[in-house]
């Protein structure tokens, strides 16, 4: 098997995607696939996983990775340029111009940093709405076979019940549109509505995928979401500091499971429908997640510390809620999550350690 990454965990994840029998790979033979947000965590893994499968299975899949920075695109995806991947520089805020046929589209581009939802709410909304409109028009003009829009579990808002809410695709909680942080969740809801409208009025074959919080090997070193903060605290032997009471409870999903879920939605999903992608077995509170890590890595000496500010809104955290995101609709199409929460962190931290080591070495680590 060809080696694309000196991060052996990320390499193994790519091979797992390529080897999966959950995907009808023959439908992708000789196809051209556009991926927006292709330097982000999910977009980059989709692009790399498709190329890995193409080489492993001799499928001649071509992937067009839409990036805003050619330099960053080469840095993240350069190893795949000789195997069917091409970089296209552009911004989803502008209409997309791309020569040649396109068969499938993954629209992954989005503002993802919680602080940006508060500090840049206008840009958050515009990127979501204008970007999605441009990709829907592009898919309509190209006559694509299928398009997947990456939405989020945050569209479910805050359920009314104080106990755990079982969230299926037809369930919705409360979102206050006048709260600045709602720029993300309300924008995602409207973008989903736009997808449904295009599917109904123009027969664009678009599906929506609602991802639970997803993480795994290959996250950027600048990642600051809670899973990355916890992992770095354990690795550095520092206390895990919570700026809330840690009672928020959600489900999570490992990156390879998410990509296989997205491919399932692309090839088997119904047009105009939404599908949750979530590992229900990972359901836990933020506090329980922190306590699990402290138990599993006692050598770190990390403790759980609470430092709750008077104005927690400054961090851009989502409202406290307890939601078990059900993935039964996607499982009915043949998908099933395979990586549990302890292994998710084990693989995440192993990848972070490897990449941090390589950052200080000029020696090739391919193996």
GROMACS .gro file of C-alpha atoms in nm:
model
  367
    1UNK     CA    1   0.000   0.000   0.000
    2UNK     CA    2   0.132   0.342  -0.090
    3UNK     CA    3   0.230   0.563   0.206
    4UNK     CA    4   0.093   0.917   0.193
    5UNK     CA    5   0.147   1.029   0.551
    6UNK     CA    6   0.425   0.991   0.805
    7UNK     CA    7   0.149   1.000   1.067
    8UNK     CA    8   0.100   0.624   1.088
    9UNK     CA    9  -0.240   0.662   1.258
   10UNK     CA   10  -0.372   0.890   0.984
   11UNK     CA   11  -0.228   0.651   0.725
   12UNK     CA   12  -0.412   0.361   0.890
   13UNK     CA   13  -0.733   0.564   0.890
   14UNK     CA   14  -0.702   0.624   0.516
   15UNK     CA   15  -0.650   0.254   0.459
   16UNK     CA   16  -0.954   0.174   0.672
   17UNK     CA   17  -1.169   0.401   0.456
   18UNK     CA   18  -1.033   0.243   0.138
   19UNK     CA   19  -1.086  -0.111   0.265
   20UNK     CA   20  -1.442  -0.056   0.388
   21UNK     CA   21  -1.711  -0.268   0.231
   22UNK     CA   22  -1.981  -0.028   0.353
   23UNK     CA   23  -1.929   0.182   0.039
   24UNK     CA   24  -2.042   0.088  -0.312
   25UNK     CA   25  -1.707   0.189  -0.459
   26UNK     CA   26  -1.797   0.082  -0.814
   27UNK     CA   27  -2.041   0.373  -0.839
   28UNK     CA   28  -1.742   0.605  -0.798
   29UNK     CA   29  -1.530   0.442  -1.069
   30UNK     CA   30  -1.404   0.702  -1.316
   31UNK     CA   31  -1.602   0.979  -1.142
   32UNK     CA   32  -1.496   1.334  -1.060
   33UNK     CA   33  -1.573   1.453  -0.708
   34UNK     CA   34  -1.565   1.812  -0.581
   35UNK     CA   35  -1.486   1.871  -0.213
   36UNK     CA   36  -1.519   2.221  -0.065
   37UNK     CA   37  -1.347   2.306   0.261
   38UNK     CA   38  -1.085   2.058   0.149
   39UNK     CA   39  -0.814   2.167   0.394
   40UNK     CA   40  -1.046   2.125   0.693
   41UNK     CA   41  -1.057   1.813   0.905
   42UNK     CA   42  -1.352   1.640   0.736
   43UNK     CA   43  -1.303   1.777   0.384
   44UNK     CA   44  -0.937   1.680   0.375
   45UNK     CA   45  -1.010   1.327   0.499
   46UNK     CA   46  -1.282   1.283   0.236
   47UNK     CA   47  -1.043   1.393  -0.038
   48UNK     CA   48  -0.755   1.180   0.087
   49UNK     CA   49  -0.975   0.880   0.157
   50UNK     CA   50  -1.120   0.888  -0.194
   51UNK     CA   51  -0.774   0.900  -0.352
   52UNK     CA   52  -0.651   0.620  -0.127
   53UNK     CA   53  -0.949   0.403  -0.226
   54UNK     CA   54  -0.899   0.494  -0.592
   55UNK     CA   55  -0.538   0.375  -0.588
   56UNK     CA   56  -0.607   0.066  -0.377
   57UNK     CA   57  -0.903  -0.041  -0.590
   58UNK     CA   58  -0.788   0.100  -0.929
   59UNK     CA   59  -1.101   0.316  -0.954
   60UNK     CA   60  -0.959   0.620  -1.138
   61UNK     CA   61  -1.147   0.861  -0.911
   62UNK     CA   62  -1.054   1.226  -0.962
   63UNK     CA   63  -1.095   1.464  -0.672
   64UNK     CA   64  -1.113   1.842  -0.707
   65UNK     CA   65  -1.021   2.004  -0.375
   66UNK     CA   66  -1.153   2.360  -0.345
   67UNK     CA   67  -0.913   2.563  -0.129
   68UNK     CA   68  -0.879   2.933  -0.051
   69UNK     CA   69  -0.500   2.915  -0.025
   70UNK     CA   70  -0.292   2.725  -0.281
   71UNK     CA   71  -0.003   2.712  -0.035
   72UNK     CA   72  -0.215   2.556   0.238
   73UNK     CA   73  -0.374   2.321  -0.014
   74UNK     CA   74  -0.034   2.190  -0.117
   75UNK     CA   75   0.075   2.163   0.245
   76UNK     CA   76  -0.229   1.953   0.342
   77UNK     CA   77  -0.293   1.758   0.020
   78UNK     CA   78   0.029   1.782  -0.181
   79UNK     CA   79   0.113   1.413  -0.137
   80UNK     CA   80  -0.201   1.319  -0.332
   81UNK     CA   81  -0.152   1.541  -0.638
   82UNK     CA   82   0.010   1.264  -0.841
   83UNK     CA   83  -0.275   1.021  -0.781
   84UNK     CA   84  -0.583   1.199  -0.913
   85UNK     CA   85  -0.625   1.502  -0.688
   86UNK     CA   86  -0.630   1.855  -0.825
   87UNK     CA   87  -0.640   2.183  -0.637
   88UNK     CA   88  -0.885   2.457  -0.736
   89UNK     CA   89  -0.842   2.796  -0.568
   90UNK     CA   90  -1.166   2.974  -0.483
   91UNK     CA   91  -1.401   3.095  -0.213
   92UNK     CA   92  -1.755   2.966  -0.170
   93UNK     CA   93  -1.867   3.325  -0.114
   94UNK     CA   94  -1.829   3.368  -0.492
   95UNK     CA   95  -1.998   3.164  -0.766
   96UNK     CA   96  -1.785   2.861  -0.847
   97UNK     CA   97  -1.632   2.827  -1.192
   98UNK     CA   98  -1.483   2.489  -1.274
   99UNK     CA   99  -1.423   2.345  -1.620
  100UNK     CA  100  -1.528   1.993  -1.702
  101UNK     CA  101  -1.786   1.755  -1.568
  102UNK     CA  102  -1.842   1.699  -1.196
  103UNK     CA  103  -2.032   1.391  -1.081
  104UNK     CA  104  -2.046   1.429  -0.703
  105UNK     CA  105  -2.013   1.714  -0.453
  106UNK     CA  106  -1.930   1.729  -0.083
  107UNK     CA  107  -1.994   2.079   0.050
  108UNK     CA  108  -1.783   2.094   0.367
  109UNK     CA  109  -1.678   2.460   0.375
  110UNK     CA  110  -1.797   2.640   0.688
  111UNK     CA  111  -1.692   2.863   0.974
  112UNK     CA  112  -1.618   2.618   1.257
  113UNK     CA  113  -1.449   2.810   1.541
  114UNK     CA  114  -1.691   2.881   1.826
  115UNK     CA  115  -1.541   3.222   1.898
  116UNK     CA  116  -1.601   3.326   1.537
  117UNK     CA  117  -1.973   3.260   1.583
  118UNK     CA  118  -1.967   3.544   1.838
  119UNK     CA  119  -1.693   3.768   1.699
  120UNK     CA  120  -1.780   3.730   1.329
  121UNK     CA  121  -2.150   3.640   1.318
  122UNK     CA  122  -2.217   3.816   0.986
  123UNK     CA  123  -1.937   3.626   0.814
  124UNK     CA  124  -2.055   3.304   0.978
  125UNK     CA  125  -2.405   3.343   0.833
  126UNK     CA  126  -2.288   3.463   0.492
  127UNK     CA  127  -2.042   3.179   0.450
  128UNK     CA  128  -2.315   2.930   0.533
  129UNK     CA  129  -2.596   3.075   0.322
  130UNK     CA  130  -2.412   3.222   0.023
  131UNK     CA  131  -2.169   2.933   0.010
  132UNK     CA  132  -2.447   2.675   0.011
  133UNK     CA  133  -2.647   2.866  -0.252
  134UNK     CA  134  -2.343   2.881  -0.481
  135UNK     CA  135  -2.277   2.508  -0.444
  136UNK     CA  136  -2.641   2.423  -0.507
  137UNK     CA  137  -2.641   2.636  -0.823
  138UNK     CA  138  -2.314   2.474  -0.929
  139UNK     CA  139  -2.459   2.125  -0.875
  140UNK     CA  140  -2.772   2.223  -1.066
  141UNK     CA  141  -2.573   2.354  -1.363
  142UNK     CA  142  -2.339   2.054  -1.370
  143UNK     CA  143  -2.620   1.801  -1.335
  144UNK     CA  144  -2.437   1.614  -1.060
  145UNK     CA  145  -2.545   1.265  -0.958
  146UNK     CA  146  -2.544   1.351  -0.588
  147UNK     CA  147  -2.447   1.629  -0.345
  148UNK     CA  148  -2.402   1.616   0.031
  149UNK     CA  149  -2.426   1.927   0.247
  150UNK     CA  150  -2.245   1.900   0.580
  151UNK     CA  151  -2.466   2.040   0.853
  152UNK     CA  152  -2.434   2.004   1.229
  153UNK     CA  153  -2.603   1.866   1.538
  154UNK     CA  154  -2.632   2.230   1.647
  155UNK     CA  155  -2.939   2.273   1.429
  156UNK     CA  156  -3.127   2.084   1.704
  157UNK     CA  157  -3.086   2.382   1.937
  158UNK     CA  158  -3.179   2.334   2.302
  159UNK     CA  159  -3.449   2.077   2.379
  160UNK     CA  160  -3.717   2.180   2.627
  161UNK     CA  161  -3.675   1.875   2.849
  162UNK     CA  162  -3.425   1.883   3.134
  163UNK     CA  163  -3.349   1.514   3.088
  164UNK     CA  164  -3.172   1.357   2.794
  165UNK     CA  165  -3.350   1.434   2.467
  166UNK     CA  166  -3.351   1.162   2.201
  167UNK     CA  167  -3.291   1.361   1.882
  168UNK     CA  168  -3.399   1.207   1.554
  169UNK     CA  169  -3.404   1.391   1.223
  170UNK     CA  170  -3.760   1.515   1.269
  171UNK     CA  171  -3.697   1.657   1.619
  172UNK     CA  172  -3.600   2.018   1.694
  173UNK     CA  173  -3.526   2.219   2.005
  174UNK     CA  174  -3.530   2.593   2.069
  175UNK     CA  175  -3.289   2.846   1.914
  176UNK     CA  176  -3.303   3.216   2.000
  177UNK     CA  177  -3.234   3.391   1.668
  178UNK     CA  178  -3.144   3.715   1.848
  179UNK     CA  179  -2.854   3.558   2.035
  180UNK     CA  180  -2.534   3.637   1.845
  181UNK     CA  181  -2.398   3.286   1.888
  182UNK     CA  182  -2.703   3.156   1.699
  183UNK     CA  183  -2.537   3.279   1.378
  184UNK     CA  184  -2.402   2.927   1.330
  185UNK     CA  185  -2.702   2.713   1.423
  186UNK     CA  186  -2.961   2.938   1.255
  187UNK     CA  187  -2.743   2.965   0.946
  188UNK     CA  188  -2.716   2.586   0.929
  189UNK     CA  189  -3.093   2.551   0.965
  190UNK     CA  190  -3.157   2.795   0.682
  191UNK     CA  191  -2.898   2.625   0.461
  192UNK     CA  192  -3.074   2.293   0.519
  193UNK     CA  193  -3.399   2.459   0.414
  194UNK     CA  194  -3.228   2.588   0.101
  195UNK     CA  195  -3.110   2.236   0.017
  196UNK     CA  196  -3.463   2.101   0.060
  197UNK     CA  197  -3.597   2.383  -0.160
  198UNK     CA  198  -3.348   2.310  -0.440
  199UNK     CA  199  -3.428   1.939  -0.420
  200UNK     CA  200  -3.802   2.013  -0.449
  201UNK     CA  201  -3.806   2.296  -0.705
  202UNK     CA  202  -3.505   2.212  -0.921
  203UNK     CA  203  -3.460   1.840  -0.848
  204UNK     CA  204  -3.103   1.891  -0.732
  205UNK     CA  205  -3.004   1.554  -0.578
  206UNK     CA  206  -2.883   1.702  -0.249
  207UNK     CA  207  -2.880   1.535   0.091
  208UNK     CA  208  -2.798   1.683   0.431
  209UNK     CA  209  -2.565   1.517   0.681
  210UNK     CA  210  -2.588   1.632   1.044
  211UNK     CA  211  -2.259   1.553   1.209
  212UNK     CA  212  -2.211   1.507   1.580
  213UNK     CA  213  -1.885   1.659   1.703
  214UNK     CA  214  -1.622   1.473   1.505
  215UNK     CA  215  -1.253   1.429   1.576
  216UNK     CA  216  -0.959   1.200   1.509
  217UNK     CA  217  -0.612   1.176   1.362
  218UNK     CA  218  -0.482   1.471   1.165
  219UNK     CA  219  -0.654   1.758   1.343
  220UNK     CA  220  -0.480   2.094   1.293
  221UNK     CA  221  -0.233   2.197   1.563
  222UNK     CA  222  -0.440   2.513   1.606
  223UNK     CA  223  -0.760   2.319   1.688
  224UNK     CA  224  -0.910   2.456   2.009
  225UNK     CA  225  -1.235   2.265   2.052
  226UNK     CA  226  -1.290   2.080   2.376
  227UNK     CA  227  -1.154   1.743   2.262
  228UNK     CA  228  -0.826   1.901   2.151
  229UNK     CA  229  -0.796   2.101   2.473
  230UNK     CA  230  -0.850   1.786   2.680
  231UNK     CA  231  -0.601   1.585   2.475
  232UNK     CA  232  -0.330   1.851   2.503
  233UNK     CA  233  -0.386   1.881   2.880
  234UNK     CA  234  -0.334   1.507   2.925
  235UNK     CA  235  -0.026   1.505   2.700
  236UNK     CA  236   0.129   1.803   2.877
  237UNK     CA  237   0.047   1.680   3.226
  238UNK     CA  238  -0.173   1.983   3.290
  239UNK     CA  239  -0.506   2.010   3.466
  240UNK     CA  240  -0.820   1.990   3.255
  241UNK     CA  241  -0.994   2.322   3.310
  242UNK     CA  242  -1.368   2.352   3.251
  243UNK     CA  243  -1.524   2.694   3.199
  244UNK     CA  244  -1.875   2.548   3.245
  245UNK     CA  245  -2.020   2.299   3.492
  246UNK     CA  246  -1.957   2.024   3.236
  247UNK     CA  247  -2.318   1.906   3.234
  248UNK     CA  248  -2.367   1.940   2.859
  249UNK     CA  249  -2.403   1.592   2.710
  250UNK     CA  250  -2.377   1.496   2.345
  251UNK     CA  251  -2.259   1.219   2.115
  252UNK     CA  252  -1.934   1.214   1.916
  253UNK     CA  253  -1.801   1.045   1.605
  254UNK     CA  254  -1.456   0.938   1.489
  255UNK     CA  255  -1.339   1.090   1.162
  256UNK     CA  256  -1.322   0.768   0.959
  257UNK     CA  257  -1.671   0.667   1.074
  258UNK     CA  258  -1.793   1.013   0.971
  259UNK     CA  259  -1.639   0.989   0.624
  260UNK     CA  260  -1.787   0.643   0.567
  261UNK     CA  261  -2.121   0.783   0.682
  262UNK     CA  262  -2.094   1.073   0.439
  263UNK     CA  263  -2.014   0.835   0.153
  264UNK     CA  264  -2.318   0.628   0.252
  265UNK     CA  265  -2.540   0.938   0.244
  266UNK     CA  266  -2.391   1.040  -0.093
  267UNK     CA  267  -2.464   0.706  -0.259
  268UNK     CA  268  -2.769   0.576  -0.074
  269UNK     CA  269  -2.943   0.876   0.080
  270UNK     CA  270  -3.277   1.015  -0.037
  271UNK     CA  271  -3.277   1.354  -0.206
  272UNK     CA  272  -3.398   1.636   0.017
  273UNK     CA  273  -3.354   1.426   0.333
  274UNK     CA  274  -3.130   1.471   0.638
  275UNK     CA  275  -2.924   1.204   0.814
  276UNK     CA  276  -2.757   1.210   1.156
  277UNK     CA  277  -2.399   1.083   1.169
  278UNK     CA  278  -2.329   0.997   1.531
  279UNK     CA  279  -2.190   0.718   1.747
  280UNK     CA  280  -2.469   0.680   2.001
  281UNK     CA  281  -2.246   0.475   2.232
  282UNK     CA  282  -2.022   0.779   2.294
  283UNK     CA  283  -2.299   0.975   2.468
  284UNK     CA  284  -2.159   1.144   2.781
  285UNK     CA  285  -2.127   1.478   2.956
  286UNK     CA  286  -1.824   1.701   2.914
  287UNK     CA  287  -1.736   1.630   3.275
  288UNK     CA  288  -1.763   1.254   3.224
  289UNK     CA  289  -1.534   1.280   2.922
  290UNK     CA  290  -1.272   1.466   3.125
  291UNK     CA  291  -1.299   1.217   3.412
  292UNK     CA  292  -1.265   0.925   3.171
  293UNK     CA  293  -0.938   1.067   3.035
  294UNK     CA  294  -0.798   1.133   3.382
  295UNK     CA  295  -0.874   0.772   3.481
  296UNK     CA  296  -0.723   0.625   3.164
  297UNK     CA  297  -0.405   0.835   3.180
  298UNK     CA  298  -0.315   0.858   3.551
  299UNK     CA  299   0.052   0.907   3.461
  300UNK     CA  300  -0.038   1.255   3.333
  301UNK     CA  301  -0.114   1.377   3.684
  302UNK     CA  302  -0.398   1.584   3.537
  303UNK     CA  303  -0.684   1.691   3.760
  304UNK     CA  304  -1.026   1.831   3.682
  305UNK     CA  305  -1.052   2.201   3.766
  306UNK     CA  306  -1.351   2.434   3.729
  307UNK     CA  307  -1.299   2.800   3.637
  308UNK     CA  308  -1.641   2.934   3.540
  309UNK     CA  309  -1.639   3.300   3.431
  310UNK     CA  310  -1.926   3.534   3.499
  311UNK     CA  311  -1.982   3.577   3.125
  312UNK     CA  312  -1.934   3.236   2.965
  313UNK     CA  313  -2.064   3.376   2.635
  314UNK     CA  314  -1.717   3.515   2.565
  315UNK     CA  315  -1.604   3.161   2.482
  316UNK     CA  316  -1.877   3.108   2.225
  317UNK     CA  317  -1.993   2.783   2.385
  318UNK     CA  318  -2.319   2.630   2.272
  319UNK     CA  319  -2.608   2.642   2.521
  320UNK     CA  320  -2.612   2.361   2.777
  321UNK     CA  321  -2.817   2.067   2.656
  322UNK     CA  322  -2.836   1.689   2.687
  323UNK     CA  323  -2.896   1.532   2.346
  324UNK     CA  324  -2.852   1.175   2.231
  325UNK     CA  325  -2.822   1.211   1.853
  326UNK     CA  326  -2.979   0.901   1.699
  327UNK     CA  327  -2.822   0.756   1.385
  328UNK     CA  328  -3.084   0.489   1.318
  329UNK     CA  329  -3.188   0.642   0.986
  330UNK     CA  330  -2.831   0.619   0.855
  331UNK     CA  331  -2.780   0.274   1.006
  332UNK     CA  332  -3.081   0.159   0.805
  333UNK     CA  333  -2.872   0.233   0.493
  334UNK     CA  334  -2.601  -0.006   0.615
  335UNK     CA  335  -2.367   0.224   0.809
  336UNK     CA  336  -2.241   0.158   1.160
  337UNK     CA  337  -1.986   0.342   1.375
  338UNK     CA  338  -1.682   0.136   1.468
  339UNK     CA  339  -1.464   0.350   1.699
  340UNK     CA  340  -1.560   0.420   2.061
  341UNK     CA  341  -1.468   0.725   2.267
  342UNK     CA  342  -1.158   0.584   2.446
  343UNK     CA  343  -1.010   0.470   2.115
  344UNK     CA  344  -1.100   0.804   1.956
  345UNK     CA  345  -0.881   0.982   2.211
  346UNK     CA  346  -0.608   0.719   2.190
  347UNK     CA  347  -0.581   0.766   1.815
  348UNK     CA  348  -0.615   1.144   1.839
  349UNK     CA  349  -0.335   1.177   2.093
  350UNK     CA  350  -0.113   0.929   1.912
  351UNK     CA  351  -0.151   1.135   1.596
  352UNK     CA  352  -0.085   1.462   1.783
  353UNK     CA  353   0.230   1.319   1.941
  354UNK     CA  354   0.358   1.195   1.607
  355UNK     CA  355   0.298   1.527   1.434
  356UNK     CA  356   0.452   1.726   1.719
  357UNK     CA  357   0.761   1.504   1.705
  358UNK     CA  358   0.790   1.543   1.330
  359UNK     CA  359   0.763   1.921   1.361
  360UNK     CA  360   1.103   1.920   1.532
  361UNK     CA  361   1.268   1.673   1.297
  362UNK     CA  362   1.396   1.703   0.943
  363UNK     CA  363   1.427   1.327   0.913
  364UNK     CA  364   1.176   1.142   0.696
  365UNK     CA  365   0.956   0.920   0.909
  366UNK     CA  366   0.779   0.723   0.635
  367UNK     CA  367   0.731   0.359   0.725
   0.00000   0.00000   0.00000
